[in-house]
Coordinates of C-alpha atoms in Angstrom, one line a residue:
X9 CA -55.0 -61.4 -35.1
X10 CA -55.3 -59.9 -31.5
X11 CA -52.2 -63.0 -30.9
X12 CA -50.0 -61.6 -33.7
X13 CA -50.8 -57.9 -32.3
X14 CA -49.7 -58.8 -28.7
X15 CA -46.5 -60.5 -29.8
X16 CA -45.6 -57.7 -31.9
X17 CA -46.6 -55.5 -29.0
X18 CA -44.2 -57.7 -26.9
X19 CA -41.2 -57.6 -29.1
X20 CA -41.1 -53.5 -29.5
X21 CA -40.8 -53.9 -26.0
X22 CA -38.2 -56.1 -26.0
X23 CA -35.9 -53.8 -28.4
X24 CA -36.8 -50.8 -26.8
X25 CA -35.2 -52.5 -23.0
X26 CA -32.4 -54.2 -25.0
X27 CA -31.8 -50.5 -26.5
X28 CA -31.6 -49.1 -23.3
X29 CA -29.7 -51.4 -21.2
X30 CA -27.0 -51.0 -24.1
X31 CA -27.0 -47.3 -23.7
X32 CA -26.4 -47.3 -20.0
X33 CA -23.8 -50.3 -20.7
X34 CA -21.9 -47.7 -23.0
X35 CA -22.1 -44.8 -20.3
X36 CA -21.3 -47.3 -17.8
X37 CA -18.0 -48.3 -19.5
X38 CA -17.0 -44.8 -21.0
X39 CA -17.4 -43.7 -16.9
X40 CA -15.3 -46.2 -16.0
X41 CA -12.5 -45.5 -19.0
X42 CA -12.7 -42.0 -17.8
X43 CA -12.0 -43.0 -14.1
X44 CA -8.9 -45.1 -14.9
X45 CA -7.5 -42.5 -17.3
X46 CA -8.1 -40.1 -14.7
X47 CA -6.6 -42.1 -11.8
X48 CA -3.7 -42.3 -13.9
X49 CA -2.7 -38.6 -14.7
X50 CA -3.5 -37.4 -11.3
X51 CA 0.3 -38.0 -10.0
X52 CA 1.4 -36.5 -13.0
X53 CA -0.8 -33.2 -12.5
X54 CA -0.6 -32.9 -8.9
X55 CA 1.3 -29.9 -9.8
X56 CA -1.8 -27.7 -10.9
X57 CA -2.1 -27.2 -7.0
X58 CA 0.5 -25.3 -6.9
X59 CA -0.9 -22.7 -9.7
X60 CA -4.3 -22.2 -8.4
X61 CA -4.1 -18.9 -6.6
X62 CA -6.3 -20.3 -3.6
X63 CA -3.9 -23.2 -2.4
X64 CA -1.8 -20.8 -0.8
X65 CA -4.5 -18.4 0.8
X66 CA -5.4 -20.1 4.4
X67 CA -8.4 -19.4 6.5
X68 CA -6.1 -17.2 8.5
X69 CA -5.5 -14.9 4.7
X70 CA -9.3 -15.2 4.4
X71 CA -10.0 -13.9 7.9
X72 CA -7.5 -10.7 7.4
X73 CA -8.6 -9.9 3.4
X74 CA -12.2 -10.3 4.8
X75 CA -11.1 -6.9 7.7
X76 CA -9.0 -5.1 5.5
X77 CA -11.7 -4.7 2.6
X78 CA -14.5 -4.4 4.4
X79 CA -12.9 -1.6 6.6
X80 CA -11.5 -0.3 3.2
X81 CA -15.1 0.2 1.7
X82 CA -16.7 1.0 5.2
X83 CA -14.3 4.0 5.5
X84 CA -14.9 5.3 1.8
X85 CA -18.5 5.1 2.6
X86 CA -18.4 7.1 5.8
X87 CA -15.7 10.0 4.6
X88 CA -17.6 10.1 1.0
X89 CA -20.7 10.5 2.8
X90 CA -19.9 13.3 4.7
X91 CA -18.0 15.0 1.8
X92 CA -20.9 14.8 -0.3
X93 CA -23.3 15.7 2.8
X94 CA -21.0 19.1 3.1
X95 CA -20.2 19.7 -0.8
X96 CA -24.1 19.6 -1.2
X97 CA -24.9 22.1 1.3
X98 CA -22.1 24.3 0.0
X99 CA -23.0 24.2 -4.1
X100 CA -26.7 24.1 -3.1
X101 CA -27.1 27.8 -3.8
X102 CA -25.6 27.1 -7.1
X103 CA -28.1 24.5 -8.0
X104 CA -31.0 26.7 -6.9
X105 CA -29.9 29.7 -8.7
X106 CA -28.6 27.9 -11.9
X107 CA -32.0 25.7 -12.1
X108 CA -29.9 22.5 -12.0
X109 CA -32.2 19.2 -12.4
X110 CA -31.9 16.8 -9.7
X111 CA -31.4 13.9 -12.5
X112 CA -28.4 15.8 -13.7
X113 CA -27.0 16.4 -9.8
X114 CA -27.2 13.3 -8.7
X115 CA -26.0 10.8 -12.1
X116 CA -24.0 13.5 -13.7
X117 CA -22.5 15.3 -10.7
X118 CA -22.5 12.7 -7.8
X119 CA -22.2 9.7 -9.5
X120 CA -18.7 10.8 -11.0
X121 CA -17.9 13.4 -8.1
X122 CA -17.5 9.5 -6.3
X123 CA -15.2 7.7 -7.6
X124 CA -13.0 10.5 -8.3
X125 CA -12.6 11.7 -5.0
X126 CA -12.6 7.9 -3.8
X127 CA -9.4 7.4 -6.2
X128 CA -8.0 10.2 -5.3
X129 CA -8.2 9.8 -1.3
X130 CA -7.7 6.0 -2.0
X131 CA -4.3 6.1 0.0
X132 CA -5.6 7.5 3.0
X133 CA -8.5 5.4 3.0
X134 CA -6.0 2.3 2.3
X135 CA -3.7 3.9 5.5
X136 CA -6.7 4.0 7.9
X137 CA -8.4 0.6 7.2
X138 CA -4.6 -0.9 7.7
X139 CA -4.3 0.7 11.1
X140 CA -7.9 0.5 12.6
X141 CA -8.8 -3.1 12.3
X142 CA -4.8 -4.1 13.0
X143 CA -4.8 -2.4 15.8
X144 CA -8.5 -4.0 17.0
X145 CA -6.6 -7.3 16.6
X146 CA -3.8 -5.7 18.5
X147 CA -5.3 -4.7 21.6
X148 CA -7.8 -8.2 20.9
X149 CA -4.5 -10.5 21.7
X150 CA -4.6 -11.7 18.5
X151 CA -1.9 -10.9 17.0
X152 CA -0.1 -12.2 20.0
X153 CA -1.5 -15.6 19.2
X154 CA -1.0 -15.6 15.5
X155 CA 2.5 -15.1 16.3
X156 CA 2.7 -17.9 19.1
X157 CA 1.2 -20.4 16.5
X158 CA 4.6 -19.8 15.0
X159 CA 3.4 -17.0 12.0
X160 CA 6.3 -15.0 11.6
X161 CA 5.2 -10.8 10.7
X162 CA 6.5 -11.3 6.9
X163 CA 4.0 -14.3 6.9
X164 CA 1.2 -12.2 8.2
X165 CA 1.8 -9.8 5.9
X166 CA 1.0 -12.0 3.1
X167 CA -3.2 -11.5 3.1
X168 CA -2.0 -7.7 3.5
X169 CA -0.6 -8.1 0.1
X170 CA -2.9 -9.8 -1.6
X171 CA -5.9 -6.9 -0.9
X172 CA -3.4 -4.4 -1.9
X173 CA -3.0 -6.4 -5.3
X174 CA -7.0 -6.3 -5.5
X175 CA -7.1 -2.5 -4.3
X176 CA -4.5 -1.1 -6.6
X177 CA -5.8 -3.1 -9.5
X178 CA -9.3 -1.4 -8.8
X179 CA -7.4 2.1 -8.3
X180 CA -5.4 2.0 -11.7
X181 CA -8.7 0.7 -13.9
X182 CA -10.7 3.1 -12.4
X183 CA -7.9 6.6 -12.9
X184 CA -7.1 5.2 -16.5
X185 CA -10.3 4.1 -18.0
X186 CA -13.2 4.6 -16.1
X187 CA -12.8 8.1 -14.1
X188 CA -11.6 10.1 -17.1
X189 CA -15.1 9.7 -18.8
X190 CA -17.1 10.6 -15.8
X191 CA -14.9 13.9 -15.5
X192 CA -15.7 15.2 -18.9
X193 CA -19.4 14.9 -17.7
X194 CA -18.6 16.4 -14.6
X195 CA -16.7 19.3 -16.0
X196 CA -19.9 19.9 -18.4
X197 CA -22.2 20.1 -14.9
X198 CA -19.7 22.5 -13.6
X199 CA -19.8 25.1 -16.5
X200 CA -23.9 24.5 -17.1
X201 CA -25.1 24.6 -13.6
X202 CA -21.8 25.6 -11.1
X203 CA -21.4 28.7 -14.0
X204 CA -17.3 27.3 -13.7
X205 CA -17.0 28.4 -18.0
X206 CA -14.3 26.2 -19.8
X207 CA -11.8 28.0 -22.3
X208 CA -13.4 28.0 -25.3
X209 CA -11.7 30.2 -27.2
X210 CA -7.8 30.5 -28.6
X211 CA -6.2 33.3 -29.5
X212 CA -3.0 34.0 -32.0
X213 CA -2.2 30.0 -32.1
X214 CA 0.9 28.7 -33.8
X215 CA 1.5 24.8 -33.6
X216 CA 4.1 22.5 -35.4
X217 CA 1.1 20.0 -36.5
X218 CA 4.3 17.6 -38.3
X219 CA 7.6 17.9 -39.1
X220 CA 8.3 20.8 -41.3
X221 CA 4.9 22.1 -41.0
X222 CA 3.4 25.1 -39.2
X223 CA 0.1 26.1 -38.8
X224 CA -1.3 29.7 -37.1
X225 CA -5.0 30.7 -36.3
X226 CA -5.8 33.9 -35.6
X227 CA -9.2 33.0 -33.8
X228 CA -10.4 29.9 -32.6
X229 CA -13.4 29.0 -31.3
X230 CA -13.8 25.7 -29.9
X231 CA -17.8 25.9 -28.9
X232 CA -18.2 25.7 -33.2
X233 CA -14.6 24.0 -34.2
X234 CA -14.0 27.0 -36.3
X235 CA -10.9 29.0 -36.9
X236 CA -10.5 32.6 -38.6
X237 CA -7.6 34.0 -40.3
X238 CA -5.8 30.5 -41.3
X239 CA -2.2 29.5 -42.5
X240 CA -0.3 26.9 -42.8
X241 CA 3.6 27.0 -43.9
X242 CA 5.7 23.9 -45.0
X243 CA 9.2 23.7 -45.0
X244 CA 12.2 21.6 -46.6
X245 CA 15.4 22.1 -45.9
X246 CA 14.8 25.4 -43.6
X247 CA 13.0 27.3 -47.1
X248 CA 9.4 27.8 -47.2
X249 CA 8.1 25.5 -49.9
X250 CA 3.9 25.9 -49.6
X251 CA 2.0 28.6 -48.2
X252 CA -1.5 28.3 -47.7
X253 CA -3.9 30.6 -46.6
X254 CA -8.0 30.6 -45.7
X255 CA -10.5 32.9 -44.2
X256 CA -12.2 30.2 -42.2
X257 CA -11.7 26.4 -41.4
X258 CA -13.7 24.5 -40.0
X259 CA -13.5 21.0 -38.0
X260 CA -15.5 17.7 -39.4
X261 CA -16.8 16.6 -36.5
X262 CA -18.7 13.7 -38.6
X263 CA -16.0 12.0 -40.2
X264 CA -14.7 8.8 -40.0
X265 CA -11.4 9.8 -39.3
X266 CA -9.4 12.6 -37.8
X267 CA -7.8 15.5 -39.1
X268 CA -10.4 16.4 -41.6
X269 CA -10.6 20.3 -42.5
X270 CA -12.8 22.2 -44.5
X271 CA -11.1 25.5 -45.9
X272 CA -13.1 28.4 -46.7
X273 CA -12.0 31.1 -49.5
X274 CA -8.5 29.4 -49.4
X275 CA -5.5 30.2 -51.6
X276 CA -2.2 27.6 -51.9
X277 CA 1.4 29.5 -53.0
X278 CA 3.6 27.1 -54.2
X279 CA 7.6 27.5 -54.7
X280 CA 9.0 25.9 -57.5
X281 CA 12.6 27.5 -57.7
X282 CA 12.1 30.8 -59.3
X283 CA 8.4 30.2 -60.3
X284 CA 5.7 29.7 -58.2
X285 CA 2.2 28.9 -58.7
X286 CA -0.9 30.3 -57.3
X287 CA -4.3 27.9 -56.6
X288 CA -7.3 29.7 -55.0
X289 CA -11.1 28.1 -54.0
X290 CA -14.3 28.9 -52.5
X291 CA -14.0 26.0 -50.4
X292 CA -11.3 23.1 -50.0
X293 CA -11.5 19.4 -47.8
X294 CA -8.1 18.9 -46.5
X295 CA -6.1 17.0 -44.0
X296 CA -4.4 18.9 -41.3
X297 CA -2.5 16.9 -38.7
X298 CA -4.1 18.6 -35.8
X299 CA -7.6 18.6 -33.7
X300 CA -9.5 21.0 -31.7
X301 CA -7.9 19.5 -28.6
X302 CA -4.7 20.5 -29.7
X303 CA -5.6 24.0 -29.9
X304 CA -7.5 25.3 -26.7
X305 CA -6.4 24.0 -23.1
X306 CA -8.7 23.8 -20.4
X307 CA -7.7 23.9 -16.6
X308 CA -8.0 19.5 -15.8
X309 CA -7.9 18.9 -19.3
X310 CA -5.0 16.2 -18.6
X311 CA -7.7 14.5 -16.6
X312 CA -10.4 13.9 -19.2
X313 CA -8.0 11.6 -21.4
X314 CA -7.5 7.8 -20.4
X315 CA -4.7 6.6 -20.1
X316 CA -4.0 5.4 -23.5
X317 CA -5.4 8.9 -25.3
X318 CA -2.8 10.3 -22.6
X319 CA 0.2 8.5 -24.2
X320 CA -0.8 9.0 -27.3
X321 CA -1.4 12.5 -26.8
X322 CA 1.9 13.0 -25.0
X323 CA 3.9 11.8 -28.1
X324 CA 2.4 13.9 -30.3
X325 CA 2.9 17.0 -28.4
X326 CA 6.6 15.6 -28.6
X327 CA 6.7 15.1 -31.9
X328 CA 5.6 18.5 -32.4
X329 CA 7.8 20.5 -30.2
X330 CA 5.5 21.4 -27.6
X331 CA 6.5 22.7 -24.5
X332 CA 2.8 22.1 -22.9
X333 CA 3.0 18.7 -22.1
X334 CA 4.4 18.4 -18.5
X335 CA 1.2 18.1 -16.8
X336 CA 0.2 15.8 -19.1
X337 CA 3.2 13.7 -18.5
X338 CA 2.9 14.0 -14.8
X339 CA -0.7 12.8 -14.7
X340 CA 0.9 9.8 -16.7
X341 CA 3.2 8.6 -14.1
X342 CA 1.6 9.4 -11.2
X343 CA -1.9 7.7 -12.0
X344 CA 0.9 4.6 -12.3
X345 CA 2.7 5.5 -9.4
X346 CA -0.3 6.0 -7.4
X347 CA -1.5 2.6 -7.7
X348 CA 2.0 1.3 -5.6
X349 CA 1.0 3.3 -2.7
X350 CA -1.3 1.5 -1.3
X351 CA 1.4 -1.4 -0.5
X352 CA 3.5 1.3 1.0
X353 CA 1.3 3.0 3.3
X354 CA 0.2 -1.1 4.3
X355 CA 3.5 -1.9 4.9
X356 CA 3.5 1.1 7.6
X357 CA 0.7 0.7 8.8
X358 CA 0.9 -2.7 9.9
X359 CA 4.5 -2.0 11.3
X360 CA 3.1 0.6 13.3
X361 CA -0.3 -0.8 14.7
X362 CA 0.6 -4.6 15.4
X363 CA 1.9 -4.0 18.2
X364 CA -0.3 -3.8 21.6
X365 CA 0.0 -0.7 23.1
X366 CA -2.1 1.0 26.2
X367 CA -3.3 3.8 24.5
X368 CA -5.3 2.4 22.1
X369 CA -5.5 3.4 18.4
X370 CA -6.1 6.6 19.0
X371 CA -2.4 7.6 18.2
X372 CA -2.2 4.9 15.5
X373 CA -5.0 7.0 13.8
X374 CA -3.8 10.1 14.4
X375 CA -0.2 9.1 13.1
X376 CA -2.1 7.3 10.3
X377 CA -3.9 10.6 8.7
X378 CA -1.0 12.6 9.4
X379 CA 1.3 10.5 7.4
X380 CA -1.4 10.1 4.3
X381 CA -2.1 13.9 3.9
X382 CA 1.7 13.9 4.1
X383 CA 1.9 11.8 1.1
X384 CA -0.6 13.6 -0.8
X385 CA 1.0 17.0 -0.1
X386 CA 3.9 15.5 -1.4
X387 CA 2.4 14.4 -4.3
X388 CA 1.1 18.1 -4.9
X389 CA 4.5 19.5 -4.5
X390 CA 6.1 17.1 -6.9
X391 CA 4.0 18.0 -9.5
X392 CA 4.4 21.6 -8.6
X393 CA 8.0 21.1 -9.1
X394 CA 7.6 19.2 -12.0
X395 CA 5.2 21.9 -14.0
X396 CA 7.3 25.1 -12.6
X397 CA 10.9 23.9 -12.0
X398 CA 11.8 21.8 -14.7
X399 CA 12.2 18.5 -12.5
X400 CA 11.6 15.4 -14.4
X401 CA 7.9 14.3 -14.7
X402 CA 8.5 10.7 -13.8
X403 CA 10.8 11.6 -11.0
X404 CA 8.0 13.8 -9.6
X405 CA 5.8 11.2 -9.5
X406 CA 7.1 8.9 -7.5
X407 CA 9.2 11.0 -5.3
X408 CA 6.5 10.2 -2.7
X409 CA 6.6 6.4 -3.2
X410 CA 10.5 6.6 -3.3
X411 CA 10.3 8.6 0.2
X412 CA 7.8 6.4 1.6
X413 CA 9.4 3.2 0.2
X414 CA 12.3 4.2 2.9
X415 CA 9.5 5.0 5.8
X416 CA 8.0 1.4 5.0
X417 CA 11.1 -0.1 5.4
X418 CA 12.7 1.1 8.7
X419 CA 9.0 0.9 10.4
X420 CA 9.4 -3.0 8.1
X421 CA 12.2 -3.6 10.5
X422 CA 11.6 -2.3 13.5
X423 CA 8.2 -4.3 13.9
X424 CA 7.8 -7.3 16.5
X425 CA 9.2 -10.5 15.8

């Protein structure tokens, strides 16, 4: 018996190795399928190289992206410091007096007061980056020997290029998407605790809310979504067809969808021809193509929509035949526009500082902020222009690029060889 056990004892053995070694013999030849197949395709996809994004960035690309952000994000951090360092001490009375929490100061007020003025100061901070740590490499030599390794400037400019492609891809996510949320919870702060009060009232507002129809409130207030003393005309053909009439509307804030009204102590006239009928209610749910954004306007109310609620709201204003949509359309264009500059302002500032000079980058500094606040003023008279003088919205936003572009070239040309 103890025989028969051992043997049987032996032969599981025996199956179990046999198992394995076949296992490892059917990795071993799939491995070396694998290999041949791919020894075989590799001529055919030696073109792959050419799309990966990091066969044409060198260690000298990786060397100059490495300065250029890092001084990028070093200089926001030293001028934000010291703005918020100065905008504390000035608002700090306001705090105090207004009981502000230090929660609310610091994630609602700070942590969007940030980015915003980061974004919005991103082409200076883009223009001084350029021209301190070029000009560091200028007065270094090694520029000089970049150049006598046979780079040619339009070469060098390439990792210049690429950070601008990574900086204005950060600059347009954040003014379209992310910076429009954090200033509606900034804007609250300010009215709570900085006592800066939002319009929240309308008064006497007539709106075309579609085509044919006009609506009028005589009183609006926006801190309950109510209106007082409603109507709402349609029209066909240029005769009045429906007149409708309420003491009170107010906004459903909990629906699903948009547009949903609830009329109180309403009455409906309708024309038929000669006759006309007469319908009258306590209270009435109703769609009315309009929203309490269309009928109060805040100062920096363009600012609070992202980019997409800013087209969208843009059209409609269109649609309806409104003439209060220039700033809106301004803030469109330039938050695109403003994402070009920074390859502008590169472009001149690498004209201008790569070249050694004995007076060190003092004057390529001084030069530098003189030309960015240039190009924000500009920016601010554009729009001026734009919202006062008729111009053309997009044509007032990139009037600075346009200007610039020309700067960026002659300084292009005129840089060493």
């Amino acid at each position: 018996m103890e025989e028969n056990g051992c043997r049987q004892h032996e032969k599981k053995n025996i199956t179990v190795a046999n198992a394995i070694k076949k296992y490892f013999k059917i990795i071993k030849n799939g491995y070396q399928t694998a290999h041949k197949a791919v020894g075989k395709a590799l001529p055919y996809m030696a073109w792959l190289r050419y799309v990966n994004p990091l066969h044409y960035i060198t260690r000298l690309d990786r060397y100059i992206i490495g300065k250029f952000i890092g001084t990028y994000f070093f200089a926001i951090l030293l001028i934000i410091s010291i703005s918020i360092v100065f905008d504390f001490n000035e608002n700090l009375s306001k705090f105090t007096e207004y009981h502000a929490p230090w929660k609310a100061i610091v994630f609602d007020y700070y942590m969007n007061f940030v980015p915003y003025f980061a974004n919005l100061f991103s082409p200076l901070f883009v223009f001084i980056a350029v021209i301190f740590f070029t000009s560091k490499m200028a007065a270094g030599s090694e520029i000089i020997s970049i150049m006598a390794a046979g780079v040619s400037f339009k070469r060098m400019l390439r990792p210049y290029m690429i950070s601008c492609v990574l900086i204005s891809v950060l600059s347009f996510c954040l003014s379209a998407y992310v910076i429009p949320h954090g200033t509606v919870i900034r804007q609250n702060f300010d009215s709570l605790y900085k006592n800066n009060k939002k319009n929240m009232s309308a008064e006497n507002v007539q709106l075309q809310v579609d085509k044919g129809v006009i609506a009028y409130i005589q009183h609006y207030d926006n801190k309950l979504k109510r209106g007082y003393g409603f109507c709402l005309d349609k029209f066909e053909n240029k005769k009045l067809i429906s007149h409708m009439s309420a003491t009170e509307i107010q906004y459903d804030t909990i629906s699903n969808s948009k547009y949903h009204w609830k009329a109180t102590n309403w009455k409906i006239r309708e024309m038929r021809g000669m006759r006309e009928k007469i319908t009258s209610g306590m209270q009435l749910d109703t769609l009315i193509m309009m929203e309490p954004i269309d009928l109060v306007y805040s100062k920096g109310q363009q600012e609070t929509f992202t980019l997409p609620e800013l087209s969208d709201y843009i059209s409609k204003q269109i649609n309806r035949g409104s003439s209060n949509v220039v700033q809106y359309q301004v803030e469109y264009h330039k938050r695109i526009a403003a994402s070009f500059a920074s390859f502008i302002l590169t472009i001149i500032g690498a004209s201008l500082s790569s070249r050694k000079r004995k007076g060190g980058m003092g004057m390529y500094l001084g030069a530098g902020l003189a030309l960015s606040f240039m190009y924000i003023m500009l920016q601010t008279i554009s729009a001026t222009f734009a919202i006062n003088a008729g111009t053309p919205p997009m044509l007032a936003a990139w009037v600075p690029n346009i200007l610039f572009a020309v700067v960026a070239y002659l300084c292009y040309r005129k840089a060493p060889n």
